[in-house]
Amino acid sequence: MPIIFHEETGQFHLFNDDVSYVMELKEQFLVHVYWGERIGGFTQSDTYPKQDRSSFSPNPYRTNDATFSLDNALQEFPGFDSGDYREPAFEMTYPDGTKATQFKYASHTIYSGKKRLEGLPTTYVLEDDEAQTLEITLADDIRGIRATLSYTIYRDRSAITKSVQYQNTSEHTIQLNRALSSCVDFDDAAFDLLQLPGAWAREKQIVKTPLAMGIHVLDSKRGASSTHQQPFIALLRKNTTEHHGDVYGFHFVYSGSFTIRTEVDTFSQTRVLVGINPHNFGWQLEPNAIFQTPEVVLVYAKNGLNDMSHTFHSLYTERLARGEHQLQERPVLINNWESTYFQFDEQKLLNLADGAKALGAELFVLDDGWFEARNDDTTSLGDWIVDRKKLPSGLANLSSQIHERGLKFGLWFEPEMISEQSQLFKAHPDWHIHVDGYPTSLGRNQLVLDFSRQEVRAEIVRQMTEILDAVPIDYIKWDMNRNMTEIGSRGLTPQQQMELPHRYMLGLYEVIDYLTERYPHILFENCSGGGGRFDPGMAYYMPQSWASDNTDAIERIKIQYGTSLIFPPVMICAQLSESPNHQVGRITPLQTRADVAMSANFGIMLDLNKESQETLDAVQQDIAWYKKHRQLIQFGRFSRLISPYESNFAGWSFTAPNQEESLVFFFKIIGAASEPFLRLQLRDLNPEYTYAIGDTTYSGEELMKFGLYLNPDMSGDFQSKVLHLKRVVTKM
């Protein structure tokens, strides 16, 4: 897993057993050469063809080489107003009002291990020999600005991380207008672009389109990564499938506004830029100050999308998530939200807990509505004080009674928000994000607290720790249900106002880091109206996320399928809810609803008093089955088998690391007359093993190459089937 610098050619080669990433110095500019399948020894240098392509493509000052232009060179860190007319990775305004910047190579360092980024979520290593890091410092000495590009390659993963640190070495303040984290230039454009757009209750939908000439922008301007767009893209070679073809994945480890820009130029070269969205961004970089960008995870896969997903899954499970819950089995929970909404009292909650315990649930979660005067969504956010009318004996007593029943106790918070109808707003009407003298939009009847301000963060932490120190709590559902508007802060100068969205994220990360460190036993679940901030930045602090407020099983098949492209099942939370479904009104068989929910961290959201005994018995059996298999589901090797975006079916599997056991989940969406038979090929088995499915045995080779016919006996709409494969060992 070395990083090699060839001094005679000025070439950097990062490689392990799976991937190579090659750069070199050309006229002191850092240019991109190759990213893809591992090359054992890269011997070529100065490979890019030399040609004076156009007088409209200027040449760098005093290079005396008409065949080299930044306008068409493949670059690692393209700049602004210095001869490259494509999208830049950075843009700065200097004291004289101009922007031209031209970084050149100054130095580099190679070391074992990986540094953490101060105040930001990052992937990490536990031992230095897991990875090597290359830091390349570029400088524009005329402007007095430096940029240190950081590249880390893991020893055993087809993953590389990139970030940039900007440093002002001048005597004057420099305005950062754009400070992206990564650029990759490809020498062709023969790709399809895969993205994960969506909306509330329809998150992470898979959309694949041919890459076309021009600039394609995927972004969020919302102050959060958003339900509308995941900070992720993948470039796929033509005809790539789940199991075949080259894939280049980019995922931004950040929870705020972002941009991912792909540009195909006139020579059919492709540039991919990832970083903080320059929209509504600016940073006053004072003399000697440093600005650190968040990191980007780059994953290359030579065997299709499943291959890419396996790298993301193992990396995020083992080297992004942290804490004592990271590798622990997650409990089966019941959440009271769809059973009671805001209308509950202590006895109703205890009755629900009793019913859940009888079914085998392990965690009772009290959702929104437990704090003072919170009878609907118009009041009380910011006042984290128990409502004694609903809970006259208090939270501590409720927690005690829940624990006495043998259940863990969880609680919902929305710490980043404030209601105008709250005591906190009356005391501090300027603590929310707003523009003085200008009307502020409402979203879900609430405003966004200004987490860029230390005093705001301190008050919310004070209120939360007062509860958490007094009440035994095992789980917190951290929600966030509104994006930023009218972006302004009383705590910042006029020149700093565009710093607010990023300072907010830094403040949020600080608060979450403090609370998760102070209460390591608490399992934190990330939520934002469902998947509105389900990103790797939050996964660093909270090891699981609520994938969507939409609990309809059929909608969830697509949502969970798309989410699985980048996140492992142990990070995805799903719940068995009522039928007709509360979001879409669909009537779906109980077993199908259970099978979809059991494909992730399983929970239930049912009004148990309204369910028949037959239903309760079935749910009890499902919970018992899930507990028996959850280690495999939560930590096994997950593969997608058939896509609901491309057919009337969906399927995925969970396979043990030793390949001795596998679970296959198969779903039929809509019933059809005279339907063709579907033969499903399985994945991840050992071809030399024999597997039993019920009373029948098959070879692993047969199951993977030929497969099984699974749909002939599935009649009607919204059907599911689960197969349990166990290795059969023949005794000699």
XYZ file of C-alpha atoms in Angstrom:
732
model
C 0.000 0.000 0.000
C 2.725 2.536 -0.781
C 2.585 6.080 -2.009
C 5.535 6.515 -4.325
C 7.058 9.754 -5.572
C 9.321 9.418 -8.606
C 11.538 12.456 -8.333
C 12.948 12.148 -11.859
C 9.473 12.302 -13.431
C 7.704 14.325 -10.736
C 5.097 11.587 -10.514
C 3.004 10.510 -7.522
C 1.512 6.996 -7.523
C -0.968 5.956 -4.832
C -1.907 2.275 -5.016
C -2.977 -0.856 -3.197
C -4.098 -4.270 -4.444
C -7.255 -2.827 -6.026
C -6.727 0.731 -7.201
C -4.134 3.163 -8.565
C -4.247 6.951 -8.519
C -1.513 8.750 -10.470
C -0.574 12.458 -10.612
C 2.482 14.283 -11.871
C 4.082 17.697 -11.973
C 3.970 19.506 -15.314
C 5.621 22.932 -15.368
C 5.164 22.868 -11.564
C 1.410 22.385 -12.015
C -0.167 19.272 -10.500
C -1.908 17.325 -13.263
C -4.050 14.221 -13.122
C -2.915 11.100 -14.978
C -4.951 8.045 -13.936
C -7.523 6.665 -11.492
C -8.722 3.111 -11.861
C -7.789 -0.536 -11.517
C -4.427 -1.118 -9.895
C -1.350 -0.797 -12.105
C 1.628 -2.517 -10.515
C 4.278 -0.196 -11.880
C 3.329 2.946 -13.758
C 6.322 3.705 -16.005
C 5.000 6.325 -18.408
C 5.483 10.010 -17.710
C 4.356 13.209 -19.372
C 1.697 11.062 -21.028
C -0.801 13.719 -22.077
C -0.434 14.347 -25.857
C 1.335 17.601 -26.697
C -0.616 19.780 -29.078
C -1.307 23.477 -29.501
C -5.064 23.114 -29.673
C -6.102 26.758 -29.915
C -4.850 30.279 -29.569
C -7.900 30.769 -27.365
C -6.372 28.405 -24.817
C -3.633 30.532 -23.209
C -0.342 29.151 -21.949
C 0.953 29.742 -18.413
C 3.272 32.685 -17.949
C 6.805 32.021 -19.217
C 6.401 28.284 -19.760
C 7.535 28.736 -23.377
C 5.386 25.744 -24.296
C 2.498 26.390 -26.664
C 1.421 22.751 -26.320
C 0.580 23.129 -22.602
C -2.504 25.042 -21.548
C -4.429 24.904 -18.288
C -7.544 25.276 -20.412
C -7.395 21.632 -21.484
C -4.871 19.999 -19.141
C -6.138 17.333 -16.740
C -5.703 18.982 -13.353
C -5.871 18.101 -9.673
C -6.584 21.591 -8.390
C -7.828 23.926 -11.145
C -7.887 27.632 -10.408
C -9.642 30.785 -11.417
C -8.747 33.499 -13.944
C -5.399 31.978 -14.869
C -6.099 30.344 -18.218
C -8.556 27.570 -17.398
C -12.096 28.528 -18.406
C -13.703 25.430 -16.939
C -15.220 25.230 -13.473
C -12.583 25.979 -10.774
C -11.951 24.234 -7.472
C -11.371 27.552 -5.730
C -11.996 31.257 -6.133
C -10.636 34.115 -4.028
C -10.944 37.876 -3.967
C -7.830 39.790 -2.937
C -7.556 43.235 -1.317
C -7.186 44.868 -4.742
C -10.533 43.389 -5.831
C -9.052 40.936 -8.354
C -9.225 37.150 -8.365
C -6.471 35.684 -10.555
C -4.720 32.828 -8.708
C -2.154 30.330 -9.971
C -1.014 27.640 -7.557
C 2.263 25.828 -8.211
C 3.953 22.940 -6.469
C 5.929 23.883 -3.346
C 6.508 20.648 -1.388
C 5.024 17.339 -0.334
C 5.019 14.945 2.609
C 4.191 11.230 2.786
C 3.408 9.530 6.091
C 1.670 6.468 7.500
C -1.780 6.908 8.990
C -4.449 9.548 8.550
C -5.027 12.797 10.404
C -8.469 13.712 11.651
C -9.837 17.048 10.502
C -10.381 19.390 13.432
C -14.065 20.084 14.014
C -15.182 17.991 11.028
C -16.377 14.412 10.560
C -13.909 12.150 8.744
C -13.102 8.581 8.017
C -10.238 7.430 10.216
C -7.741 4.687 10.995
C -7.126 2.826 14.233
C -3.576 1.854 13.338
C -1.165 3.870 11.214
C -0.387 0.925 8.966
C -3.996 0.876 7.708
C -3.365 3.788 5.363
C -0.835 6.218 3.954
C -1.345 9.930 3.406
C 0.173 12.295 0.871
C 0.077 16.033 1.515
C 0.995 18.272 -1.411
C 1.459 21.966 -0.724
C 0.795 24.377 -3.581
C 1.544 28.086 -3.358
C 0.889 31.364 -5.079
C 3.666 33.417 -3.489
C 2.626 36.603 -5.262
C -0.820 36.448 -3.656
C 0.398 35.003 -0.346
C -1.906 31.985 -0.353
C -1.177 28.272 0.064
C -3.265 25.155 -0.396
C -2.374 21.775 1.053
C -4.039 18.899 -0.757
C -4.451 15.790 1.379
C -4.818 12.314 -0.141
C -5.231 9.173 1.968
C -5.282 5.682 0.466
C -6.396 2.734 2.576
C -4.359 -0.459 2.530
C -7.249 -2.907 2.179
C -10.015 -0.787 0.655
C -10.563 0.586 -2.810
C -11.050 4.019 -1.261
C -9.153 7.298 -1.360
C -10.073 10.395 0.626
C -9.298 13.973 -0.369
C -9.519 17.358 1.323
C -7.879 20.781 1.080
C -6.501 23.211 3.650
C -6.203 26.865 2.622
C -3.734 29.139 4.440
C -3.325 32.888 4.111
C 0.399 33.688 4.261
C -0.067 37.362 3.330
C -0.542 40.399 5.550
C -4.058 41.067 4.274
C -7.451 39.378 4.592
C -8.378 37.233 1.602
C -11.994 36.487 0.753
C -12.643 32.816 -0.051
C -15.588 32.655 -2.438
C -15.233 29.006 -3.380
C -13.277 26.365 -1.445
C -14.010 22.932 -2.835
C -12.511 19.697 -1.549
C -11.795 17.604 -4.613
C -11.310 17.691 -8.366
C -10.870 14.727 -10.685
C -10.342 15.241 -14.425
C -11.011 12.332 -16.802
C -9.701 12.349 -20.361
C -13.043 11.211 -21.830
C -16.793 11.475 -21.255
C -18.035 7.948 -21.977
C -20.007 7.743 -18.737
C -23.491 7.535 -17.338
C -24.070 9.721 -14.284
C -25.895 8.123 -11.369
C -27.397 10.320 -8.671
C -29.761 9.930 -5.687
C -32.325 12.778 -5.803
C -35.636 12.770 -3.952
C -38.095 14.683 -1.805
C -39.673 14.361 1.609
C -41.005 10.786 1.917
C -39.327 9.873 -1.395
C -35.633 9.954 -0.577
C -32.618 8.577 -2.473
C -34.249 7.616 -5.737
C -31.873 6.158 -8.328
C -31.601 8.260 -11.494
C -29.128 7.408 -14.240
C -28.534 9.602 -17.306
C -25.871 9.801 -20.015
C -23.188 12.380 -19.303
C -23.636 15.235 -21.758
C -21.616 18.231 -22.912
C -21.713 21.190 -20.565
C -22.046 21.632 -16.818
C -24.318 19.448 -14.700
C -24.830 20.672 -11.128
C -26.202 18.590 -8.260
C -26.448 20.573 -5.062
C -28.226 21.697 -1.953
C -28.637 25.357 -1.042
C -30.722 24.508 2.015
C -28.113 24.585 4.767
C -28.398 20.785 4.934
C -27.552 17.945 2.594
C -31.348 17.629 2.127
C -33.949 15.103 1.047
C -33.714 16.576 -2.432
C -30.179 15.495 -3.246
C -27.639 13.209 -1.615
C -24.039 14.580 -1.708
C -23.062 11.680 -3.953
C -22.572 10.783 -7.589
C -21.159 7.836 -9.447
C -19.777 7.839 -12.973
C -20.474 4.522 -14.681
C -18.867 3.187 -17.804
C -21.449 2.352 -20.454
C -23.453 -0.850 -19.845
C -22.344 -1.017 -16.212
C -24.687 -3.083 -14.036
C -24.886 -4.046 -10.396
C -22.188 -6.666 -10.947
C -20.190 -5.631 -14.017
C -18.360 -2.534 -15.193
C -16.222 0.326 -13.901
C -17.715 2.687 -11.330
C -16.225 5.894 -9.894
C -18.070 6.987 -6.743
C -17.807 10.358 -4.969
C -19.351 10.974 -1.525
C -18.990 14.210 0.463
C -18.549 13.793 4.228
C -20.556 16.890 5.131
C -24.093 17.695 6.278
C -24.562 21.233 4.959
C -25.026 22.890 1.577
C -22.884 21.185 -1.056
C -22.176 21.132 -4.756
C -21.144 18.338 -7.110
C -20.363 19.656 -10.573
C -19.575 17.580 -13.626
C -18.353 19.433 -16.686
C -17.736 17.930 -20.116
C -15.610 20.282 -22.181
C -15.265 20.753 -25.922
C -12.658 17.975 -26.073
C -15.007 15.510 -24.284
C -12.966 15.616 -21.100
C -14.867 15.302 -17.823
C -14.233 17.280 -14.649
C -15.853 16.320 -11.331
C -15.767 18.867 -8.501
C -17.081 18.237 -4.985
C -17.294 20.562 -1.998
C -19.150 23.173 0.003
C -21.668 24.996 -2.168
C -20.239 28.393 -3.207
C -23.820 29.719 -3.238
C -24.260 31.775 -0.061
C -20.694 30.967 0.950
C -17.852 33.338 1.730
C -15.031 33.200 4.258
C -12.816 35.984 5.560
C -9.400 34.338 5.633
C -7.331 36.569 7.841
C -3.486 36.655 7.876
C -2.041 33.292 9.027
C -5.546 31.824 9.255
C -6.445 28.377 7.908
C -9.659 27.118 6.319
C -10.120 23.355 6.284
C -12.535 21.782 3.823
C -14.509 18.619 4.596
C -13.314 15.425 2.962
C -14.544 13.531 -0.068
C -14.491 9.737 -0.254
C -13.586 8.399 -3.703
C -14.329 4.752 -4.429
C -13.332 2.910 -7.588
C -15.000 -0.426 -8.367
C -14.252 -2.653 -11.331
C -17.202 -5.017 -10.824
C -20.246 -2.758 -10.849
C -22.370 -0.936 -8.326
C -22.474 -3.744 -5.770
C -18.690 -3.724 -5.738
C -18.727 0.020 -5.030
C -21.342 -0.435 -2.296
C -19.304 -3.116 -0.540
C -16.403 -0.674 -0.211
C -18.615 2.121 1.108
C -20.398 -0.264 3.506
C -17.277 -1.678 5.117
C -15.548 1.711 5.273
C -18.530 3.454 6.861
C -19.286 0.645 9.304
C -15.692 0.183 10.431
C -13.960 3.543 9.877
C -16.641 6.256 9.886
C -19.083 5.274 12.617
C -17.641 5.404 16.132
C -18.504 4.652 19.725
C -19.695 1.671 21.713
C -22.734 1.102 19.464
C -20.702 1.010 16.253
C -20.484 -2.781 16.008
C -23.255 -3.706 18.452
C -26.530 -5.272 17.394
C -29.260 -2.640 17.322
C -32.423 -3.127 19.410
C -35.924 -3.755 18.089
C -37.887 -0.637 18.993
C -41.440 0.601 19.144
C -42.116 4.281 18.462
C -45.362 5.832 19.652
C -45.632 8.494 16.902
C -48.139 7.001 14.473
C -50.027 5.403 17.373
C -50.623 8.575 19.379
C -49.121 11.586 17.594
C -49.313 14.438 20.171
C -52.286 12.975 22.031
C -51.014 10.772 24.816
C -50.697 10.477 28.561
C -48.547 8.353 30.804
C -50.973 5.446 30.962
C -51.399 5.288 27.215
C -47.620 5.124 26.817
C -47.259 2.412 29.449
C -50.010 0.363 27.847
C -48.173 0.628 24.535
C -44.933 -0.391 26.248
C -46.628 -3.407 27.839
C -47.916 -4.523 24.470
C -44.529 -3.990 22.842
C -42.755 -5.973 25.565
C -45.164 -8.856 25.068
C -44.263 -8.890 21.372
C -40.523 -8.971 22.105
C -39.563 -5.329 21.481
C -36.503 -4.112 23.373
C -36.688 -0.304 23.217
C -39.593 2.084 23.762
C -39.208 5.471 22.055
C -41.252 8.490 23.122
C -41.490 10.754 20.102
C -42.540 14.408 19.705
C -44.955 15.976 22.192
C -43.449 15.209 25.609
C -42.333 18.770 26.471
C -44.309 21.752 27.794
C -47.442 22.755 25.842
C -46.411 20.696 22.805
C -49.892 19.619 21.668
C -49.263 20.376 18.007
C -46.339 21.514 15.860
C -46.816 25.262 16.467
C -45.246 25.580 19.906
C -42.537 24.848 22.432
C -39.429 23.935 20.428
C -36.528 25.332 22.427
C -38.214 24.608 25.773
C -36.918 21.163 26.693
C -38.937 20.864 29.907
C -41.250 17.908 30.528
C -44.996 18.535 30.162
C -46.399 17.701 33.586
C -49.969 17.653 32.274
C -49.179 14.675 30.068
C -46.538 13.170 32.333
C -47.392 14.299 35.902
C -44.774 12.003 37.424
C -42.074 13.299 35.095
C -39.709 11.733 32.590
C -37.561 10.039 35.214
C -40.552 8.126 36.549
C -41.663 7.158 33.043
C -38.151 5.986 32.240
C -38.053 3.987 35.458
C -41.344 2.275 34.674
C -40.220 1.488 31.136
C -36.987 0.002 32.459
C -38.883 -2.019 35.077
C -40.745 -3.641 32.192
C -37.440 -4.798 30.758
C -37.362 -2.248 27.963
C -34.848 0.438 27.159
C -36.114 4.013 27.005
C -35.622 6.479 24.152
C -36.572 10.110 23.634
C -37.113 12.441 20.678
C -35.408 15.854 20.463
C -35.265 18.566 17.832
C -32.485 20.679 19.379
C -31.704 22.936 16.406
C -35.163 24.510 16.192
C -37.242 27.091 18.016
C -40.937 27.961 17.982
C -42.121 31.545 18.160
C -44.528 30.265 20.789
C -41.867 29.301 23.313
C -40.244 30.682 26.410
C -36.826 30.621 24.751
C -38.047 32.799 21.873
C -39.598 35.283 24.276
C -36.320 35.526 26.169
C -34.094 35.615 23.072
C -36.020 36.694 19.966
C -32.734 37.244 18.089
C -31.335 33.737 18.558
C -32.724 32.319 15.336
C -31.267 32.700 11.864
C -32.811 35.831 10.362
C -32.114 39.146 8.683
C -32.801 42.111 10.962
C -35.820 44.102 9.864
C -36.822 41.539 7.246
C -39.666 39.006 7.540
C -38.570 35.435 8.266
C -40.186 32.492 6.507
C -41.706 29.712 8.579
C -41.257 26.004 7.926
C -43.337 23.563 9.938
C -44.198 26.571 12.116
C -40.617 26.836 13.359
C -37.370 28.757 12.995
C -33.746 27.631 12.921
C -31.624 28.374 15.968
C -28.319 30.061 15.160
C -25.853 27.330 16.069
C -22.981 29.499 14.871
C -23.357 31.385 18.183
C -21.683 29.880 21.220
C -24.326 31.172 23.655
C -27.098 29.485 21.670
C -25.276 26.176 21.623
C -24.508 26.452 25.327
C -28.167 26.959 26.251
C -29.392 23.986 24.246
C -26.630 21.807 25.686
C -27.554 23.012 29.174
C -31.200 22.068 28.719
C -30.399 18.679 27.213
C -27.773 17.700 29.783
C -30.150 18.689 32.566
C -32.520 16.028 31.273
C -29.904 13.446 30.349
C -28.147 13.730 33.702
C -31.418 13.183 35.580
C -33.270 10.692 33.384
C -31.896 7.269 32.421
C -32.084 7.400 28.617
C -30.733 4.742 26.269
C -31.561 6.259 22.881
C -32.094 9.675 21.332
C -33.831 10.372 18.057
C -32.285 13.665 16.879
C -34.646 15.333 14.413
C -34.368 18.401 12.168
C -37.428 19.490 10.196
C -36.644 22.812 8.552
C -34.055 24.246 6.168
C -32.450 27.690 6.301
C -33.930 30.886 4.862
C -33.123 34.596 5.304
C -29.581 33.693 6.255
C -28.206 36.190 8.747
C -26.724 36.199 12.229
C -26.547 38.788 14.983
C -23.302 37.116 16.029
C -21.373 37.880 12.834
C -20.081 41.062 11.236
C -21.466 42.187 7.858
C -18.347 40.830 6.179
C -18.885 37.421 7.788
C -22.556 36.830 6.998
C -21.850 34.344 4.200
C -19.855 32.278 6.690
C -23.026 31.482 8.618
C -24.104 28.206 6.918
C -20.690 26.615 7.408
C -20.247 28.037 10.913
C -23.661 26.574 11.723
C -22.444 23.130 10.657
C -19.262 23.484 12.692
C -21.372 24.473 15.700
C -23.739 21.567 15.192
C -20.866 19.105 14.909
C -19.385 20.550 18.110
C -22.641 20.047 20.026
C -23.210 16.517 18.768
C -19.604 15.561 19.397
C -19.837 16.836 22.966
C -23.099 15.021 23.717
C -22.076 11.715 22.154
C -18.784 11.794 24.069
C -20.481 12.743 27.349
C -23.155 10.056 26.991
C -21.413 7.187 25.178
C -24.018 4.646 26.286
C -26.817 6.475 24.447
C -27.612 5.218 20.950
C -28.149 8.340 18.825
C -30.333 8.054 15.722
C -30.119 10.762 13.087
C -33.349 12.028 11.528
C -34.403 14.999 9.428
C -38.029 14.609 8.475
C -36.806 11.168 7.495
C -33.696 11.177 5.305
C -33.253 14.945 4.986
C -29.749 14.888 6.453
C -28.831 11.226 6.089
C -25.236 11.707 4.968
C -21.769 10.470 5.982
C -21.172 13.627 8.027
C -23.954 12.698 10.441
C -23.008 9.008 10.316
C -19.683 9.925 11.943
C -21.549 10.990 15.089
C -24.725 8.876 14.939
C -24.367 5.276 13.776
C -27.880 4.937 12.372
C -30.433 7.106 10.560
C -34.169 7.106 9.951
C -34.300 6.589 6.195
C -37.691 8.189 5.548
C -40.873 9.368 7.248
C -42.601 7.255 4.619
C -43.234 3.855 6.213
C -45.175 2.409 3.273
C -43.427 -0.860 2.448
C -43.673 -0.517 -1.326
C -42.279 3.019 -1.332
C -39.643 1.879 1.133
C -38.379 -0.827 -1.255
C -37.099 1.883 -3.595
C -35.929 4.160 -0.786
C -33.947 1.419 0.961
C -32.619 0.084 -2.339
C -31.271 3.535 -3.272
C -29.924 4.177 0.212
C -28.038 0.887 0.116
C -25.874 2.152 -2.737
C -23.793 4.013 -0.166
C -24.974 3.096 3.349
C -24.935 -0.378 4.944
C -28.139 -1.873 6.415
C -26.914 -1.327 9.989
C -27.076 2.435 9.371
C -30.632 2.293 7.947
C -33.696 2.271 10.203
C -37.083 0.948 9.108
C -40.335 0.226 10.915
C -43.360 -1.968 10.434
C -46.341 0.395 10.380
C -50.090 0.219 9.964
C -52.183 -0.589 6.925
C -53.667 1.464 5.310
C -50.370 3.326 5.449
C -50.489 6.812 7.022
C -48.478 8.464 4.238
C -49.882 6.983 1.011
C -52.969 5.058 2.112
C -51.808 1.762 0.595
C -53.101 -1.546 1.932
C -50.216 -3.996 2.051
C -49.937 -7.526 3.479
C -48.466 -7.663 6.959
C -45.655 -10.027 5.991
C -44.507 -7.799 3.136
C -44.453 -4.795 5.463
C -42.451 -6.805 7.977
C -39.997 -8.197 5.408
C -39.165 -4.740 4.062
C -38.687 -3.334 7.572
C -36.632 -6.348 8.668
C -34.180 -5.619 5.846
C -32.639 -2.896 8.048
C -32.626 -1.968 11.754
C -36.105 -3.199 12.622
C -38.795 -1.460 14.636
C -42.568 -1.229 14.851
C -44.898 1.756 14.727
C -48.308 0.201 15.405
C -51.255 1.055 17.610
C -51.252 -2.301 19.333
C -54.688 -1.737 20.885
C -56.246 -1.707 17.414
C -54.519 -4.756 15.991
C -56.105 -8.212 15.939
C -54.659 -11.052 17.965
C -53.717 -12.740 14.692
C -51.675 -9.696 13.704
C -50.036 -9.439 17.109
C -49.070 -13.111 16.997
C -47.532 -12.629 13.551
C -45.581 -9.554 14.673
C -44.311 -11.451 17.696
C -43.053 -14.209 15.399
C -41.403 -11.646 13.093
C -39.587 -10.004 15.997
C -38.343 -13.357 17.233
C -37.179 -14.269 13.712
C -35.428 -10.915 13.309
C -33.577 -11.260 16.603
C -32.360 -14.673 15.492
C -30.995 -13.268 12.231
C -30.176 -9.628 12.989
C -26.415 -10.126 13.291
C -26.458 -11.377 9.717
C -28.819 -8.616 8.524
C -27.044 -5.779 10.277
C -23.446 -6.832 9.673
C -23.500 -9.368 6.833
C -22.407 -8.696 3.270
C -25.320 -6.964 1.551
C -25.907 -7.311 -2.188
C -28.666 -6.018 -4.422
C -30.056 -8.731 -6.717
C -32.793 -7.106 -8.778
C -33.802 -3.466 -9.018
C -37.336 -2.114 -8.448
C -36.310 0.780 -10.696
C -35.920 -1.585 -13.645
C -38.560 -4.267 -13.086
C -41.697 -5.273 -11.227
C -39.514 -7.085 -8.708
C -36.886 -6.281 -6.116
C -34.416 -8.428 -4.285
C -31.379 -8.308 -2.029
C -29.375 -10.662 0.135
C -27.369 -10.757 3.362
C -24.496 -13.232 3.466
C -22.267 -14.191 6.373
C -18.549 -13.372 6.055
C -17.732 -17.104 6.111
C -20.362 -17.707 3.374
C -22.030 -20.442 5.400
C -25.376 -18.658 5.654
C -27.407 -16.234 3.569
C -30.832 -14.580 3.622
C -32.506 -13.659 0.346
C -35.386 -11.173 0.334
C -37.547 -11.087 -2.802
C -40.478 -8.770 -3.529
C -43.132 -8.699 -6.221
C -44.721 -5.283 -6.640
C -47.833 -5.657 -8.839
C -49.641 -8.827 -9.795
C -49.950 -9.587 -13.495
C -51.731 -12.119 -15.682
C -49.651 -14.620 -17.666
C -46.547 -13.270 -16.042
C -43.141 -14.474 -17.285
C -41.126 -16.551 -14.876
C -38.144 -14.833 -13.299
C -34.929 -16.741 -12.615
C -32.947 -14.917 -9.926
C -29.199 -15.482 -9.654
C -27.859 -15.223 -6.101
C -24.577 -13.607 -5.022
C -21.724 -13.901 -2.527
C -21.999 -17.682 -1.968
C -19.108 -20.114 -2.052
C -19.398 -22.027 -5.335
C -17.934 -25.141 -3.710
C -20.401 -25.221 -0.806
C -23.731 -27.028 -0.704
C -26.645 -25.019 0.653
C -29.989 -26.141 2.033
C -33.162 -24.144 1.401
C -35.803 -25.957 3.378
C -35.503 -29.634 2.477
C -33.750 -29.058 -0.846
C -30.010 -28.692 -1.394
C -28.157 -26.794 -4.096
C -24.542 -26.033 -4.896
C -23.393 -22.468 -4.457
C -22.175 -22.481 -8.043
C -25.619 -23.502 -9.276
C -27.393 -20.823 -7.229
C -25.100 -18.086 -8.515
C -24.871 -19.122 -12.162
C -28.334 -20.565 -12.762
C -30.354 -19.285 -9.814
C -33.912 -19.993 -8.736
C -37.390 -19.349 -10.103
C -39.006 -17.349 -7.309
C -42.208 -15.797 -8.655
C -44.431 -18.621 -9.986
C -46.221 -19.120 -6.650
C -46.502 -15.401 -5.782
C -50.066 -14.325 -6.526
C -51.441 -10.816 -6.061
C -49.957 -7.391 -5.417
C -47.217 -6.493 -2.922
C -45.920 -9.961 -2.181
C -42.674 -10.995 -0.472
C -40.611 -14.092 0.041
C -37.578 -14.752 2.253
C -35.196 -17.660 1.702
C -32.784 -18.874 4.376
C -29.725 -20.650 2.991
C -27.555 -22.746 5.299
C -24.430 -24.591 4.319
C -24.744 -28.355 4.487
C -21.571 -30.107 5.601
C -21.412 -33.666 4.378
C -19.897 -36.029 6.933
C -17.206 -38.304 5.579
